[in-house]
JSON list of C-alpha atoms in Angstrom, two decimals:
[
{"chain": "A", "resi": 20, "resn": "MET", "atom": "CA", "xyz": [29.75, -1.29, 16.59]},
{"chain": "A", "resi": 21, "resn": "GLU", "atom": "CA", "xyz": [26.68, -2.93, 18.10]},
{"chain": "A", "resi": 22, "resn": "GLN", "atom": "CA", "xyz": [24.60, 0.24, 17.65]},
{"chain": "A", "resi": 23, "resn": "ALA", "atom": "CA", "xyz": [25.62, 0.41, 13.99]},
{"chain": "A", "resi": 24, "resn": "ILE", "atom": "CA", "xyz": [24.38, -3.14, 13.42]},
{"chain": "A", "resi": 25, "resn": "VAL", "atom": "CA", "xyz": [21.08, -2.33, 15.14]},
{"chain": "A", "resi": 26, "resn": "ALA", "atom": "CA", "xyz": [20.68, 0.84, 13.04]},
{"chain": "A", "resi": 27, "resn": "ALA", "atom": "CA", "xyz": [21.43, -1.10, 9.85]},
{"chain": "A", "resi": 28, "resn": "ALA", "atom": "CA", "xyz": [18.94, -3.81, 10.79]},
{"chain": "A", "resi": 29, "resn": "ARG", "atom": "CA", "xyz": [16.30, -1.16, 11.48]},
{"chain": "A", "resi": 30, "resn": "ALA", "atom": "CA", "xyz": [16.88, 0.50, 8.12]},
{"chain": "A", "resi": 31, "resn": "LEU", "atom": "CA", "xyz": [16.82, -2.83, 6.32]},
{"chain": "A", "resi": 32, "resn": "GLY", "atom": "CA", "xyz": [13.64, -3.89, 8.13]},
{"chain": "A", "resi": 33, "resn": "ALA", "atom": "CA", "xyz": [11.92, -0.59, 7.37]},
{"chain": "A", "resi": 34, "resn": "GLY", "atom": "CA", "xyz": [12.91, -0.79, 3.72]},
{"chain": "A", "resi": 35, "resn": "LEU", "atom": "CA", "xyz": [11.66, -4.35, 3.38]},
{"chain": "A", "resi": 36, "resn": "CYS", "atom": "CA", "xyz": [8.45, -3.43, 5.20]},
{"chain": "A", "resi": 37, "resn": "MET", "atom": "CA", "xyz": [7.72, -0.59, 2.80]},
{"chain": "A", "resi": 38, "resn": "GLY", "atom": "CA", "xyz": [8.79, -2.50, -0.29]},
{"chain": "A", "resi": 39, "resn": "LEU", "atom": "CA", "xyz": [6.75, -5.59, 0.44]},
{"chain": "A", "resi": 40, "resn": "GLY", "atom": "CA", "xyz": [3.90, -3.56, 1.92]},
{"chain": "A", "resi": 41, "resn": "ALA", "atom": "CA", "xyz": [3.56, -1.51, -1.27]},
{"chain": "A", "resi": 42, "resn": "ILE", "atom": "CA", "xyz": [3.40, -4.46, -3.67]},
{"chain": "A", "resi": 43, "resn": "GLY", "atom": "CA", "xyz": [-0.03, -5.67, -2.54]},
{"chain": "A", "resi": 44, "resn": "PRO", "atom": "CA", "xyz": [-1.85, -2.35, -2.80]},
{"chain": "A", "resi": 45, "resn": "ALA", "atom": "CA", "xyz": [-0.21, -1.59, -6.15]},
{"chain": "A", "resi": 46, "resn": "ILE", "atom": "CA", "xyz": [-1.32, -4.88, -7.69]},
{"chain": "A", "resi": 47, "resn": "GLY", "atom": "CA", "xyz": [-4.77, -4.69, -6.09]},
{"chain": "A", "resi": 48, "resn": "GLU", "atom": "CA", "xyz": [-5.45, -1.13, -7.17]},
{"chain": "A", "resi": 49, "resn": "GLY", "atom": "CA", "xyz": [-4.18, -1.82, -10.67]},
{"chain": "A", "resi": 50, "resn": "ASN", "atom": "CA", "xyz": [-6.53, -4.77, -11.03]},
{"chain": "A", "resi": 51, "resn": "ALA", "atom": "CA", "xyz": [-9.46, -2.83, -9.58]},
{"chain": "A", "resi": 52, "resn": "VAL", "atom": "CA", "xyz": [-8.99, 0.15, -11.87]},
{"chain": "A", "resi": 53, "resn": "GLY", "atom": "CA", "xyz": [-8.49, -2.07, -14.92]},
{"chain": "A", "resi": 54, "resn": "LYS", "atom": "CA", "xyz": [-11.66, -4.05, -14.25]},
{"chain": "A", "resi": 55, "resn": "ALA", "atom": "CA", "xyz": [-13.63, -0.88, -13.50]},
{"chain": "A", "resi": 56, "resn": "LEU", "atom": "CA", "xyz": [-12.54, 0.60, -16.83]},
{"chain": "A", "resi": 57, "resn": "GLU", "atom": "CA", "xyz": [-13.55, -2.60, -18.61]},
{"chain": "A", "resi": 58, "resn": "GLY", "atom": "CA", "xyz": [-16.96, -2.39, -16.94]},
{"chain": "A", "resi": 59, "resn": "MET", "atom": "CA", "xyz": [-17.34, 1.28, -17.88]},
{"chain": "A", "resi": 60, "resn": "ALA", "atom": "CA", "xyz": [-16.47, 0.47, -21.48]},
{"chain": "A", "resi": 61, "resn": "ARG", "atom": "CA", "xyz": [-19.10, -2.29, -21.59]},
{"chain": "A", "resi": 62, "resn": "GLN", "atom": "CA", "xyz": [-21.84, -0.39, -19.77]},
{"chain": "A", "resi": 63, "resn": "PRO", "atom": "CA", "xyz": [-21.29, 3.39, -19.90]},
{"chain": "A", "resi": 64, "resn": "GLU", "atom": "CA", "xyz": [-24.56, 4.02, -18.03]},
{"chain": "A", "resi": 65, "resn": "MET", "atom": "CA", "xyz": [-23.07, 2.33, -14.93]},
{"chain": "A", "resi": 66, "resn": "ALA", "atom": "CA", "xyz": [-19.92, 4.48, -14.98]},
{"chain": "A", "resi": 67, "resn": "GLY", "atom": "CA", "xyz": [-20.90, 6.56, -11.92]},
{"chain": "A", "resi": 68, "resn": "THR", "atom": "CA", "xyz": [-21.63, 3.53, -9.75]},
{"chain": "A", "resi": 69, "resn": "LEU", "atom": "CA", "xyz": [-18.51, 1.72, -10.90]},
{"chain": "A", "resi": 70, "resn": "ARG", "atom": "CA", "xyz": [-16.34, 4.78, -10.29]},
{"chain": "A", "resi": 71, "resn": "THR", "atom": "CA", "xyz": [-17.71, 5.22, -6.77]},
{"chain": "A", "resi": 72, "resn": "ASN", "atom": "CA", "xyz": [-17.14, 1.57, -5.89]},
{"chain": "A", "resi": 73, "resn": "MET", "atom": "CA", "xyz": [-13.68, 1.63, -7.46]},
{"chain": "A", "resi": 74, "resn": "ILE", "atom": "CA", "xyz": [-12.60, 4.69, -5.45]},
{"chain": "A", "resi": 75, "resn": "LEU", "atom": "CA", "xyz": [-13.94, 3.16, -2.23]},
{"chain": "A", "resi": 76, "resn": "GLY", "atom": "CA", "xyz": [-12.14, -0.12, -2.96]},
{"chain": "A", "resi": 77, "resn": "CYS", "atom": "CA", "xyz": [-8.88, 1.68, -3.74]},
{"chain": "A", "resi": 78, "resn": "ALA", "atom": "CA", "xyz": [-9.12, 3.63, -0.48]},
{"chain": "A", "resi": 79, "resn": "ILE", "atom": "CA", "xyz": [-9.61, 0.42, 1.49]},
{"chain": "A", "resi": 80, "resn": "THR", "atom": "CA", "xyz": [-6.78, -1.29, -0.40]},
{"chain": "A", "resi": 81, "resn": "GLU", "atom": "CA", "xyz": [-4.42, 1.61, 0.29]},
{"chain": "A", "resi": 82, "resn": "THR", "atom": "CA", "xyz": [-4.73, 1.09, 4.06]},
{"chain": "A", "resi": 83, "resn": "THR", "atom": "CA", "xyz": [-2.29, -1.82, 3.76]},
{"chain": "A", "resi": 84, "resn": "GLY", "atom": "CA", "xyz": [0.34, 0.55, 2.39]},
{"chain": "A", "resi": 85, "resn": "ILE", "atom": "CA", "xyz": [-0.38, 3.07, 5.13]},
{"chain": "A", "resi": 86, "resn": "TYR", "atom": "CA", "xyz": [-0.05, 0.39, 7.82]},
{"chain": "A", "resi": 87, "resn": "SER", "atom": "CA", "xyz": [3.31, -0.68, 6.39]},
{"chain": "A", "resi": 88, "resn": "LEU", "atom": "CA", "xyz": [4.45, 2.96, 6.44]},
{"chain": "A", "resi": 89, "resn": "VAL", "atom": "CA", "xyz": [3.48, 3.23, 10.12]},
{"chain": "A", "resi": 90, "resn": "VAL", "atom": "CA", "xyz": [5.36, 0.02, 10.93]},
{"chain": "A", "resi": 91, "resn": "ALA", "atom": "CA", "xyz": [8.43, 1.23, 9.00]},
{"chain": "A", "resi": 92, "resn": "LEU", "atom": "CA", "xyz": [8.40, 4.55, 10.86]},
{"chain": "A", "resi": 93, "resn": "LEU", "atom": "CA", "xyz": [8.08, 2.73, 14.18]},
{"chain": "A", "resi": 94, "resn": "LEU", "atom": "CA", "xyz": [11.03, 0.51, 13.25]},
{"chain": "A", "resi": 95, "resn": "MET", "atom": "CA", "xyz": [13.16, 3.51, 12.35]},
{"chain": "A", "resi": 96, "resn": "PHE", "atom": "CA", "xyz": [12.39, 5.88, 15.20]},
{"chain": "A", "resi": 97, "resn": "MET", "atom": "CA", "xyz": [11.24, 3.81, 18.18]},
{"chain": "A", "resi": 98, "resn": "GLY", "atom": "CA", "xyz": [12.96, 1.21, 20.28]},
{"chain": "A", "resi": 99, "resn": "ILE", "atom": "CA", "xyz": [16.39, 0.72, 21.77]},
{"chain": "A", "resi": 100, "resn": "ASN", "atom": "CA", "xyz": [18.92, 3.45, 21.00]}
]
């Protein structure tokens, strides 16, 4: 019974970690891409620079989601059995 509660708490914690950890990158990347597209529409000659900076920013923003995935995997598969 006690192991079932621990397993359920692990699964719940991992799910919350991934759910909440994915919200930030999704909002951040959406805003970044939207603003980059606005900038490209206003100044098409700067499209290459804006695209490069946008991709770099999205890669850095995505690290939050990757860290939450690592934490969720650690919660699920490490610890007391």
